[in-house]
Amino acid sequence: MLYVSTRNANEKVSASQGILKGLAENGGLFVPEQIPSLNISIEELANMTYQETAYEVMKLFLTDFTEEELKTCIRNAYDEKFDTEEIVPLKKAQDAYYLELFHGATIAFKDMALSILPHLLITSARKNKVKNDIVILTATSGDTGKAALAGFAGVEGTKIIVFYPKDGVSPIQEKQMVTQKGDNTFVVGINGNFDQAQTGVKQMFSDKDLAKEMEIAGYQFSSANSINIGRLVPQIVYYVYAYAKMVKTGEIKTGENINIAVPTGNFGNILAAFYAKNMGLPIGKLICASNENKVLYDFFSTGTYDKNREFILTSSPSMDILISSNLERLIYHIAGNNAKKNELLMETLQKEGKYEITSEMKEQLTDFYGNYAKEQESAATIKEIYQETGYIIDTHTAVAATVYKKYKKDTQDTAKTIIASTASPYKFTRSVMTAIDEKYKSRPDFELIDELEILSGVNIPQAIEEIRMAEICHKTVCEVEEMQSVVKQFLKMK
Ligand SMILES: *Cc1c(COP(=O)(O)O)cnc(C)c1O
């Protein structure tokens, strides 16, 4: 199977080349030429481990990997770094099924893809006889950064540079990143927001002169951002696994439609669910949940994507995004896999900050339901679920849980629904605890963590214990305009 650029029908690459390049030539994203069908029954899947399921799904997309290569990548990724053998446990609370995607090294869902990406990347480099060191360049709104750092730290032949908005991530997220060990890791705060960080990174990726200088110095860029197909593909796995698990435990019958609600930022996680649906997994609605940065909700309701608006800092910072990069893949598909049409829309986005899709395209969005949650609504949801069930969800998951309630009210749909639970409440302890009770507002972070353990009955994760004492290793802060010179400085280029 080949991957084609969303902006150029003639640019086609193998899976391993796509993983190495990250982004296509003119800023396009790679998409599979055809979405493959699941060629194994749900009954068979129901008896498989997470790792076995991962192989069955990923082999359909990464067709130039040998069985041995792919199985080795999977084995190295989904191991004891996860604190449960199930890898992604499913917990029922009220009438929804929470798919806990946060049992990896950094207790957020980015681990699902970023624990395997370094292995896919190194394997891809070997396959394509790459001699250069791979430099991973990443912009993060919080969770990607640490998950990528953890994934790449100490991986031979790679360096990783992470940019994050200095005042746009939670204190725990920041501490997790700046305490990262490993000679090949670099962490930089920028005086700007996530979109500026992401735009800066994208510019470096498409800068041909910089690429030449890098080549001379023995480096080449690759991306760990969710635009890399090496991140998208592993994310399809858990939807397939969760469905089969629900069949196995008798929650649903084979073939029964379920909905999937996803707290959405860059549109990667929900796009993976869309791919799962298109592979034949019985999924009804894809419920796209936004926080107050509701560009996607507006897009689904009006057909116009418009990022010209105030950027709002919320308590779900990993969803504070005005340009959802992965939406481009959906746009390409609903344009009839038409790179020209998509390219025009993306040019309009770049020039005017907005674009409008045709009514024909809009008609193809019926798989999706979009809505958003206000800050107080999400906080109220955390409190309500805790009071009714004792289960504590994080601020991002709360956005999806809130939107799911709105969905039920709007549609009366009673199909079983999986909510992608994207972070451990321990990662956003302050917001979570104050949602439960205002009295926690003025207490220090680590006191709240101990309190959360008592309320939830869930042990403090290793990832949190680690940073209590850890020393700060990264102190660089720069302006948006300085990003490129900071990169050169780290790589000791002139
Ligand atoms: C990244 C992230 C999201 C958003 O996922 P996308 O794939 O970017 O839509 C939601 N919640 C958490 C906790 C995240 O880290």
Short mmCIF file of C-alpha atoms and ligand atoms in Angstrom, two decimals:
data_model
loop_
_atom_site.label_atom_id
_atom_site.label_comp_id
_atom_site.label_asym_id
_atom_site.label_seq_id
_atom_site.Cartn_x
_atom_site.Cartn_y
_atom_site.Cartn_z
CA MET A 1 0.00 0.00 0.00
CA LEU A 2 1.19 3.49 -0.80
CA TYR A 3 0.49 6.81 0.86
CA VAL A 4 -0.35 9.87 -1.17
CA SER A 5 -0.02 13.54 -0.27
CA THR A 6 -3.24 15.41 0.45
CA ARG A 7 -1.84 18.26 -1.67
CA ASN A 8 -0.23 16.46 -4.59
CA ALA A 9 -1.69 13.36 -6.27
CA ASN A 10 1.73 12.56 -7.74
CA GLU A 11 3.63 12.39 -4.49
CA LYS A 12 3.40 8.80 -3.31
CA VAL A 13 5.53 7.04 -0.73
CA SER A 14 5.71 3.70 1.05
CA ALA A 15 4.65 3.49 4.69
CA SER A 16 8.25 3.58 5.92
CA GLN A 17 9.09 6.59 3.74
CA GLY A 18 5.96 8.34 5.00
CA ILE A 19 6.98 7.70 8.59
CA LEU A 20 10.47 9.07 7.91
CA LYS A 21 9.26 12.19 6.13
CA GLY A 22 6.37 12.99 8.46
CA LEU A 23 5.08 15.76 6.22
CA ALA A 24 4.76 15.67 2.40
CA GLU A 25 6.67 18.12 0.17
CA ASN A 26 4.40 21.15 0.01
CA GLY A 27 2.96 20.87 3.48
CA GLY A 28 0.53 18.08 2.60
CA LEU A 29 -0.15 15.10 4.83
CA PHE A 30 0.18 11.48 3.79
CA VAL A 31 -2.99 9.43 3.59
CA PRO A 32 -3.39 5.77 2.63
CA GLU A 33 -4.41 5.44 -1.04
CA GLN A 34 -7.17 3.18 0.15
CA ILE A 35 -8.34 2.45 3.65
CA PRO A 36 -7.94 -1.33 4.05
CA SER A 37 -10.73 -3.54 5.40
CA LEU A 38 -10.33 -5.53 8.59
CA ASN A 39 -9.76 -9.03 7.25
CA ILE A 40 -10.28 -10.86 10.51
CA SER A 41 -13.50 -11.56 12.39
CA ILE A 42 -14.50 -9.80 15.58
CA GLU A 43 -14.77 -13.25 17.22
CA GLU A 44 -11.10 -13.88 16.50
CA LEU A 45 -10.12 -10.40 17.66
CA ALA A 46 -12.09 -10.86 20.86
CA ASN A 47 -9.60 -13.46 22.03
CA MET A 48 -6.50 -11.49 21.19
CA THR A 49 -4.17 -9.52 23.41
CA TYR A 50 -3.59 -5.84 22.74
CA GLN A 51 -0.29 -6.65 21.05
CA GLU A 52 -1.87 -9.27 18.79
CA THR A 53 -4.64 -6.88 17.84
CA ALA A 54 -2.05 -4.20 17.10
CA TYR A 55 -0.32 -6.53 14.67
CA GLU A 56 -3.56 -7.45 12.86
CA VAL A 57 -4.48 -3.79 12.38
CA MET A 58 -1.08 -2.27 11.70
CA LYS A 59 0.04 -4.87 9.18
CA LEU A 60 -2.77 -3.68 6.90
CA PHE A 61 -1.30 -0.18 6.84
CA LEU A 62 2.45 -0.73 7.15
CA THR A 63 2.73 -3.17 4.30
CA ASP A 64 6.45 -2.70 3.69
CA PHE A 65 7.33 -3.86 7.21
CA THR A 66 8.07 -7.56 7.59
CA GLU A 67 6.10 -9.55 10.15
CA GLU A 68 9.23 -9.80 12.28
CA GLU A 69 9.92 -6.05 12.11
CA LEU A 70 6.40 -5.04 12.99
CA LYS A 71 6.06 -7.55 15.80
CA THR A 72 9.36 -6.37 17.29
CA CYS A 73 8.19 -2.74 17.20
CA ILE A 74 4.93 -3.71 18.91
CA ARG A 75 6.69 -5.80 21.53
CA ASN A 76 9.11 -2.98 22.39
CA ALA A 77 6.31 -0.43 22.61
CA TYR A 78 3.50 -2.07 24.56
CA ASP A 79 5.46 -3.61 27.41
CA GLU A 80 6.01 -2.88 31.12
CA LYS A 81 6.01 0.84 30.36
CA PHE A 82 2.26 0.37 30.68
CA ASP A 83 1.01 -0.22 34.20
CA THR A 84 -1.59 -2.78 33.14
CA GLU A 85 -1.42 -5.84 30.91
CA GLU A 86 -4.68 -4.82 29.27
CA ILE A 87 -2.84 -1.69 28.02
CA VAL A 88 -6.16 0.16 27.54
CA PRO A 89 -8.72 -0.82 30.21
CA LEU A 90 -12.40 -0.06 29.63
CA LYS A 91 -14.30 1.32 32.64
CA LYS A 92 -18.04 1.80 32.80
CA ALA A 93 -19.40 4.83 34.65
CA GLN A 94 -22.99 6.04 34.36
CA ASP A 95 -24.01 4.94 30.87
CA ALA A 96 -20.69 5.34 29.07
CA TYR A 97 -17.61 3.21 28.60
CA TYR A 98 -14.38 5.05 29.31
CA LEU A 99 -11.49 3.73 27.23
CA GLU A 100 -8.50 4.60 29.42
CA LEU A 101 -5.74 5.54 27.02
CA PHE A 102 -3.46 6.82 29.76
CA HIS A 103 -1.69 3.84 31.24
CA GLY A 104 1.64 4.48 29.50
CA ALA A 105 4.83 6.22 30.62
CA THR A 106 3.46 9.77 30.72
CA ILE A 107 -0.15 9.01 31.71
CA ALA A 108 -1.78 10.53 28.62
CA PHE A 109 -3.07 9.07 25.39
CA LYS A 110 -0.12 10.33 23.35
CA ASP A 111 1.81 7.39 24.80
CA MET A 112 -0.32 5.03 22.74
CA ALA A 113 1.38 6.20 19.57
CA LEU A 114 4.61 7.68 20.86
CA SER A 115 5.79 4.54 22.57
CA ILE A 116 5.86 2.80 19.19
CA LEU A 117 6.84 5.68 16.87
CA PRO A 118 10.60 5.66 17.72
CA HIS A 119 10.72 1.95 16.86
CA LEU A 120 8.78 2.45 13.63
CA LEU A 121 11.08 5.33 12.76
CA ILE A 122 14.34 3.51 13.42
CA THR A 123 13.07 0.50 11.47
CA SER A 124 12.02 2.81 8.62
CA ALA A 125 15.45 4.49 8.61
CA ARG A 126 17.16 1.10 8.36
CA LYS A 127 14.86 -0.02 5.55
CA ASN A 128 15.57 3.13 3.56
CA LYS A 129 19.33 3.10 4.23
CA VAL A 130 19.28 6.47 5.98
CA LYS A 131 22.70 7.47 7.34
CA ASN A 132 21.79 10.82 8.90
CA ASP A 133 20.77 11.22 12.50
CA ILE A 134 17.04 11.81 12.75
CA VAL A 135 16.04 15.03 14.46
CA ILE A 136 12.54 14.95 15.86
CA LEU A 137 11.09 18.42 15.95
CA THR A 138 7.86 18.80 17.85
CA ALA A 139 5.46 21.49 18.97
CA THR A 140 3.36 20.49 21.92
CA SER A 141 0.36 21.79 23.79
CA GLY A 142 1.53 19.71 26.71
CA ASP A 143 1.14 15.97 26.39
CA THR A 144 2.86 15.21 23.10
CA GLY A 145 6.06 16.77 24.33
CA LYS A 146 6.62 14.54 27.31
CA ALA A 147 5.37 11.43 25.56
CA ALA A 148 7.74 12.06 22.63
CA LEU A 149 10.65 12.82 24.96
CA ALA A 150 10.01 9.62 26.88
CA GLY A 151 9.75 7.65 23.66
CA PHE A 152 12.92 9.00 22.05
CA ALA A 153 15.19 9.60 25.06
CA GLY A 154 18.35 7.56 24.62
CA VAL A 155 17.27 6.10 21.24
CA GLU A 156 20.47 5.87 19.23
CA GLY A 157 20.61 7.87 15.98
CA THR A 158 17.91 10.30 17.10
CA LYS A 159 17.68 13.71 18.73
CA ILE A 160 14.48 15.28 19.92
CA ILE A 161 13.66 18.99 20.26
CA VAL A 162 10.37 19.98 21.86
CA PHE A 163 8.82 23.47 21.79
CA TYR A 164 5.96 24.27 24.16
CA PRO A 165 4.03 27.49 24.93
CA LYS A 166 5.67 28.74 28.13
CA ASP A 167 2.40 29.80 29.73
CA GLY A 168 0.09 27.38 27.97
CA VAL A 169 0.66 24.03 29.69
CA SER A 170 -0.17 22.80 33.18
CA PRO A 171 2.53 23.02 35.89
CA ILE A 172 2.73 19.24 36.02
CA GLN A 173 3.03 18.99 32.24
CA GLU A 174 5.83 21.55 32.28
CA LYS A 175 7.63 19.83 35.12
CA GLN A 176 7.36 16.48 33.34
CA MET A 177 9.08 17.95 30.30
CA VAL A 178 11.81 20.09 31.84
CA THR A 179 12.95 17.21 34.03
CA GLN A 180 13.45 14.87 31.05
CA LYS A 181 16.81 13.09 31.15
CA GLY A 182 18.84 12.03 28.09
CA ASP A 183 21.66 13.70 26.14
CA ASN A 184 19.61 13.64 22.95
CA THR A 185 16.66 15.58 24.42
CA PHE A 186 16.06 19.36 24.25
CA VAL A 187 13.07 21.22 25.67
CA VAL A 188 12.29 24.88 24.94
CA GLY A 189 9.53 27.14 26.21
CA ILE A 190 8.40 29.78 23.72
CA ASN A 191 6.81 33.13 24.45
CA GLY A 192 3.76 32.38 22.31
CA ASN A 193 0.85 29.97 22.03
CA PHE A 194 0.65 26.43 20.67
CA ASP A 195 -0.40 27.44 17.16
CA GLN A 196 2.64 29.71 16.89
CA ALA A 197 4.88 26.88 18.06
CA GLN A 198 3.29 24.51 15.55
CA THR A 199 3.55 27.04 12.72
CA GLY A 200 7.23 27.62 13.57
CA VAL A 201 7.91 23.89 13.44
CA LYS A 202 6.02 23.50 10.16
CA GLN A 203 8.06 26.32 8.64
CA MET A 204 11.31 24.62 9.57
CA PHE A 205 10.06 21.38 8.03
CA SER A 206 9.34 23.02 4.71
CA ASP A 207 12.49 25.21 4.65
CA LYS A 208 14.62 23.78 1.82
CA ASP A 209 17.73 25.82 2.71
CA LEU A 210 17.59 24.59 6.27
CA ALA A 211 17.21 21.01 5.01
CA LYS A 212 20.42 21.42 2.98
CA GLU A 213 22.36 22.79 5.94
CA MET A 214 21.08 19.92 8.02
CA GLU A 215 22.09 17.36 5.41
CA ILE A 216 25.63 18.76 5.40
CA ALA A 217 25.76 18.48 9.17
CA GLY A 218 24.49 14.86 8.98
CA TYR A 219 20.92 15.45 10.15
CA GLN A 220 17.42 15.20 8.81
CA PHE A 221 14.14 16.26 10.36
CA SER A 222 11.25 14.02 11.13
CA SER A 223 8.04 14.75 12.93
CA ALA A 224 6.55 13.14 15.99
CA ASN A 225 3.47 15.35 15.72
CA SER A 226 0.16 13.68 15.14
CA ILE A 227 0.46 14.38 11.43
CA ASN A 228 2.91 11.46 11.12
CA ILE A 229 1.19 8.31 9.84
CA GLY A 230 3.36 6.42 12.32
CA ARG A 231 1.21 7.99 15.00
CA LEU A 232 -2.12 7.77 13.29
CA VAL A 233 -1.98 4.05 12.52
CA PRO A 234 -1.25 2.84 16.10
CA GLN A 235 -4.23 4.91 17.27
CA ILE A 236 -6.64 2.87 15.16
CA VAL A 237 -5.72 -0.22 17.15
CA TYR A 238 -7.41 0.67 20.43
CA TYR A 239 -10.78 1.27 18.86
CA VAL A 240 -10.70 -2.17 17.27
CA TYR A 241 -9.46 -3.68 20.53
CA ALA A 242 -12.16 -1.93 22.60
CA TYR A 243 -14.94 -3.04 20.27
CA ALA A 244 -13.79 -6.67 20.38
CA LYS A 245 -13.46 -6.41 24.15
CA MET A 246 -17.07 -5.22 24.47
CA VAL A 247 -18.19 -8.16 22.38
CA LYS A 248 -16.16 -10.53 24.51
CA THR A 249 -17.61 -9.25 27.78
CA GLY A 250 -21.15 -9.40 26.37
CA GLU A 251 -21.75 -5.64 26.49
CA ILE A 252 -22.62 -5.67 22.78
CA LYS A 253 -23.37 -8.24 20.09
CA THR A 254 -21.07 -8.65 17.10
CA GLY A 255 -22.09 -6.13 14.47
CA GLU A 256 -23.92 -3.85 16.91
CA ASN A 257 -23.12 -0.19 16.26
CA ILE A 258 -21.40 1.81 18.97
CA ASN A 259 -20.59 5.51 19.10
CA ILE A 260 -17.20 6.94 19.89
CA ALA A 261 -16.81 10.28 21.66
CA VAL A 262 -13.40 11.91 21.49
CA PRO A 263 -12.06 15.04 23.20
CA THR A 264 -10.50 16.65 20.16
CA GLY A 265 -7.67 19.06 19.50
CA ASN A 266 -5.53 18.32 16.48
CA PHE A 267 -8.14 15.84 15.15
CA GLY A 268 -5.75 12.86 15.25
CA ASN A 269 -7.50 10.65 17.75
CA ILE A 270 -10.95 11.02 16.19
CA LEU A 271 -9.51 10.58 12.70
CA ALA A 272 -8.16 7.20 13.83
CA ALA A 273 -11.71 6.30 14.89
CA PHE A 274 -12.94 7.44 11.47
CA TYR A 275 -10.40 5.13 9.84
CA ALA A 276 -11.52 2.28 12.11
CA LYS A 277 -15.10 2.87 10.97
CA ASN A 278 -14.01 2.87 7.35
CA MET A 279 -12.18 -0.42 7.90
CA GLY A 280 -15.55 -1.93 8.72
CA LEU A 281 -15.68 -1.61 12.50
CA PRO A 282 -19.37 -1.12 13.45
CA ILE A 283 -19.24 2.49 14.60
CA GLY A 284 -22.30 4.73 14.43
CA LYS A 285 -21.48 8.33 15.24
CA LEU A 286 -18.10 9.88 15.77
CA ILE A 287 -18.77 12.47 18.45
CA CYS A 288 -16.25 15.28 18.14
CA ALA A 289 -15.95 17.17 21.42
CA SER A 290 -14.29 20.58 21.64
CA ASN A 291 -13.62 22.88 24.54
CA GLU A 292 -14.26 26.64 24.28
CA ASN A 293 -11.85 26.77 21.33
CA LYS A 294 -14.77 25.44 19.32
CA VAL A 295 -13.47 25.82 15.74
CA LEU A 296 -14.46 22.24 14.95
CA TYR A 297 -17.97 22.56 16.36
CA ASP A 298 -18.49 25.64 14.20
CA PHE A 299 -17.04 23.80 11.22
CA PHE A 300 -19.40 20.83 11.61
CA SER A 301 -22.41 23.10 12.04
CA THR A 302 -21.68 25.63 9.29
CA GLY A 303 -19.22 24.06 6.85
CA THR A 304 -16.87 26.98 7.42
CA TYR A 305 -13.55 26.50 9.16
CA ASP A 306 -12.51 29.79 10.68
CA LYS A 307 -9.51 30.18 12.94
CA ASN A 308 -9.84 33.97 13.12
CA ARG A 309 -10.93 34.19 16.70
CA GLU A 310 -9.61 34.65 20.18
CA PHE A 311 -7.42 31.84 21.47
CA ILE A 312 -8.79 30.73 24.83
CA LEU A 313 -6.67 29.11 27.53
CA THR A 314 -8.78 26.40 29.17
CA SER A 315 -8.32 23.69 31.77
CA SER A 316 -8.02 21.20 28.90
CA PRO A 317 -4.84 22.70 27.40
CA SER A 318 -4.11 19.79 25.07
CA MET A 319 -7.25 20.78 23.18
CA ASP A 320 -6.48 24.50 23.04
CA ILE A 321 -5.94 24.52 19.30
CA LEU A 322 -7.24 26.70 16.49
CA ILE A 323 -5.73 24.77 13.58
CA SER A 324 -6.58 21.10 13.78
CA SER A 325 -3.91 19.75 11.42
CA ASN A 326 -5.36 16.30 10.92
CA LEU A 327 -8.69 17.69 9.73
CA GLU A 328 -6.92 18.14 6.40
CA ARG A 329 -7.04 14.38 5.91
CA LEU A 330 -10.81 14.36 6.35
CA ILE A 331 -11.16 17.33 4.00
CA TYR A 332 -9.15 15.44 1.40
CA HIS A 333 -11.40 12.39 1.74
CA ILE A 334 -14.70 14.30 1.57
CA ALA A 335 -13.37 16.18 -1.45
CA GLY A 336 -13.37 12.75 -3.14
CA ASN A 337 -9.65 12.13 -2.46
CA ASN A 338 -8.97 15.21 -4.52
CA ALA A 339 -5.57 16.76 -3.79
CA LYS A 340 -6.17 19.84 -5.95
CA LYS A 341 -9.41 20.77 -4.21
CA ASN A 342 -7.87 20.19 -0.81
CA GLU A 343 -4.78 22.20 -1.66
CA LEU A 344 -6.91 25.18 -2.66
CA LEU A 345 -8.79 25.07 0.62
CA MET A 346 -5.57 24.83 2.61
CA GLU A 347 -4.11 27.77 0.71
CA THR A 348 -7.20 29.77 1.59
CA LEU A 349 -6.76 28.74 5.21
CA GLN A 350 -3.18 29.95 5.15
CA LYS A 351 -4.02 33.27 3.48
CA GLU A 352 -7.34 34.15 5.07
CA GLY A 353 -7.43 31.96 8.14
CA LYS A 354 -10.60 30.30 6.94
CA TYR A 355 -12.26 28.27 4.21
CA GLU A 356 -15.69 27.00 3.32
CA ILE A 357 -16.45 23.52 2.03
CA THR A 358 -19.08 22.84 -0.65
CA SER A 359 -22.52 21.51 0.29
CA GLU A 360 -21.58 18.27 -1.48
CA MET A 361 -18.64 17.88 0.89
CA LYS A 362 -20.70 18.84 3.89
CA GLU A 363 -23.20 16.07 3.10
CA GLN A 364 -20.41 13.57 3.66
CA LEU A 365 -19.91 14.64 7.24
CA THR A 366 -22.93 12.70 8.52
CA ASP A 367 -20.64 10.29 10.39
CA PHE A 368 -19.75 13.15 12.71
CA TYR A 369 -21.57 14.97 15.45
CA GLY A 370 -19.80 18.06 16.79
CA ASN A 371 -20.43 20.02 19.95
CA TYR A 372 -18.47 21.75 22.66
CA ALA A 373 -18.32 22.15 26.42
CA LYS A 374 -17.84 25.34 28.41
CA GLU A 375 -15.41 25.36 31.31
CA GLN A 376 -18.11 25.25 34.00
CA GLU A 377 -19.97 22.48 32.19
CA SER A 378 -16.91 20.25 32.11
CA ALA A 379 -16.16 20.94 35.76
CA ALA A 380 -19.75 20.10 36.66
CA THR A 381 -19.45 16.82 34.74
CA ILE A 382 -16.34 15.81 36.70
CA LYS A 383 -18.13 16.51 39.95
CA GLU A 384 -21.33 14.76 38.94
CA ILE A 385 -19.63 11.58 37.74
CA TYR A 386 -17.52 11.50 40.89
CA GLN A 387 -20.51 12.00 43.17
CA GLU A 388 -22.64 9.41 41.39
CA THR A 389 -20.05 6.72 40.76
CA GLY A 390 -16.79 7.55 42.56
CA TYR A 391 -14.99 7.51 39.19
CA ILE A 392 -12.77 10.53 38.53
CA ILE A 393 -12.05 11.71 34.99
CA ASP A 394 -9.62 14.36 33.80
CA THR A 395 -10.53 17.73 32.29
CA HIS A 396 -10.14 16.61 28.65
CA THR A 397 -12.21 13.49 29.11
CA ALA A 398 -14.78 15.69 30.87
CA VAL A 399 -15.21 17.72 27.69
CA ALA A 400 -16.14 14.54 25.81
CA ALA A 401 -18.40 13.32 28.63
CA THR A 402 -20.21 16.67 28.60
CA VAL A 403 -20.62 16.66 24.84
CA TYR A 404 -21.86 13.06 24.98
CA LYS A 405 -24.64 14.22 27.32
CA LYS A 406 -25.56 16.95 24.82
CA TYR A 407 -25.51 14.39 22.03
CA LYS A 408 -27.96 12.13 23.84
CA LYS A 409 -30.26 15.03 24.54
CA ASP A 410 -30.12 16.20 20.91
CA THR A 411 -30.59 12.80 19.29
CA GLN A 412 -32.17 10.41 21.80
CA ASP A 413 -29.65 7.87 20.48
CA THR A 414 -29.25 5.01 22.96
CA ALA A 415 -26.40 3.13 21.25
CA LYS A 416 -23.57 2.15 23.59
CA THR A 417 -20.85 4.74 23.57
CA ILE A 418 -17.14 4.64 24.19
CA ILE A 419 -15.56 7.84 25.49
CA ALA A 420 -11.86 8.16 24.73
CA SER A 421 -10.35 8.94 28.13
CA THR A 422 -7.23 10.77 27.14
CA ALA A 423 -5.44 11.64 30.36
CA SER A 424 -5.12 10.47 33.91
CA PRO A 425 -6.78 12.87 36.36
CA TYR A 426 -3.36 12.97 38.07
CA LYS A 427 -2.00 14.93 35.15
CA PHE A 428 -4.46 17.78 35.73
CA THR A 429 -4.91 17.38 39.46
CA ARG A 430 -5.53 21.03 40.31
CA SER A 431 -8.36 21.52 37.82
CA VAL A 432 -9.87 18.15 38.61
CA MET A 433 -9.82 18.65 42.38
CA THR A 434 -11.23 22.18 42.22
CA ALA A 435 -14.02 20.88 39.97
CA ILE A 436 -14.89 18.46 42.73
CA ASP A 437 -14.61 21.06 45.48
CA GLU A 438 -13.60 24.74 45.39
CA LYS A 439 -11.88 24.35 48.74
CA TYR A 440 -8.88 22.71 47.04
CA LYS A 441 -8.09 25.84 45.04
CA SER A 442 -5.32 27.22 47.25
CA ARG A 443 -3.57 23.98 48.17
CA PRO A 444 -0.13 23.02 46.76
CA ASP A 445 0.02 20.58 43.82
CA PHE A 446 1.49 17.63 45.60
CA GLU A 447 -0.95 17.88 48.48
CA LEU A 448 -3.75 17.71 45.95
CA ILE A 449 -2.18 14.65 44.41
CA ASP A 450 -2.26 12.87 47.75
CA GLU A 451 -5.85 13.98 48.22
CA LEU A 452 -6.81 12.69 44.77
CA GLU A 453 -5.44 9.29 45.70
CA ILE A 454 -7.75 9.19 48.69
CA LEU A 455 -10.83 10.33 46.75
CA SER A 456 -10.33 8.12 43.72
CA GLY A 457 -8.88 5.02 45.33
CA VAL A 458 -6.50 4.85 42.35
CA ASN A 459 -2.80 4.69 43.25
CA ILE A 460 -0.58 7.64 42.33
CA PRO A 461 1.01 6.69 38.98
CA GLN A 462 4.75 6.19 38.68
CA ALA A 463 4.99 9.14 36.25
CA ILE A 464 3.85 11.51 39.01
CA GLU A 465 5.98 10.00 41.77
CA GLU A 466 9.01 10.47 39.54
CA ILE A 467 8.70 14.23 39.16
CA ARG A 468 8.20 15.01 42.82
CA MET A 469 11.94 15.12 43.38
CA ALA A 470 13.36 15.34 39.87
CA GLU A 471 15.74 18.16 39.00
CA ILE A 472 15.13 20.66 36.18
CA CYS A 473 17.41 19.87 33.22
CA HIS A 474 15.98 22.25 30.59
CA LYS A 475 15.79 26.01 31.11
CA THR A 476 15.79 27.52 27.60
CA VAL A 477 13.02 30.00 26.78
CA CYS A 478 12.88 31.83 23.42
CA GLU A 479 10.78 34.09 21.21
CA VAL A 480 8.78 32.59 18.32
CA GLU A 481 11.21 34.18 15.82
CA GLU A 482 14.19 32.52 17.49
CA MET A 483 13.03 28.93 17.10
CA GLN A 484 15.25 28.18 14.14
CA SER A 485 18.41 29.59 15.68
CA VAL A 486 17.74 27.63 18.86
CA VAL A 487 17.53 24.44 16.81
CA LYS A 488 20.85 25.18 15.09
CA GLN A 489 22.44 25.94 18.41
CA PHE A 490 21.34 22.60 19.87
CA LEU A 491 22.61 20.75 16.83
CA LYS A 492 25.88 22.70 17.01
CA MET A 493 25.39 23.99 13.46
CA LYS A 494 26.66 27.47 12.54
C1 LIG B 1 -3.58 15.42 22.53
C2 LIG B 1 -4.68 15.30 23.48
C3 LIG B 1 -6.02 15.45 23.07
C4 LIG B 1 -6.39 15.81 21.65
O1 LIG B 1 -6.12 14.75 20.75
P1 LIG B 1 -6.02 15.06 19.19
O2 LIG B 1 -5.60 13.78 18.58
O3 LIG B 1 -4.99 16.14 19.04
O4 LIG B 1 -7.36 15.51 18.75
C5 LIG B 1 -7.01 15.28 24.02
N1 LIG B 1 -6.71 15.02 25.31
C6 LIG B 1 -5.44 14.89 25.73
C7 LIG B 1 -5.19 14.63 27.17
C8 LIG B 1 -4.39 15.01 24.84
O5 LIG B 1 -3.14 14.87 25.29
#
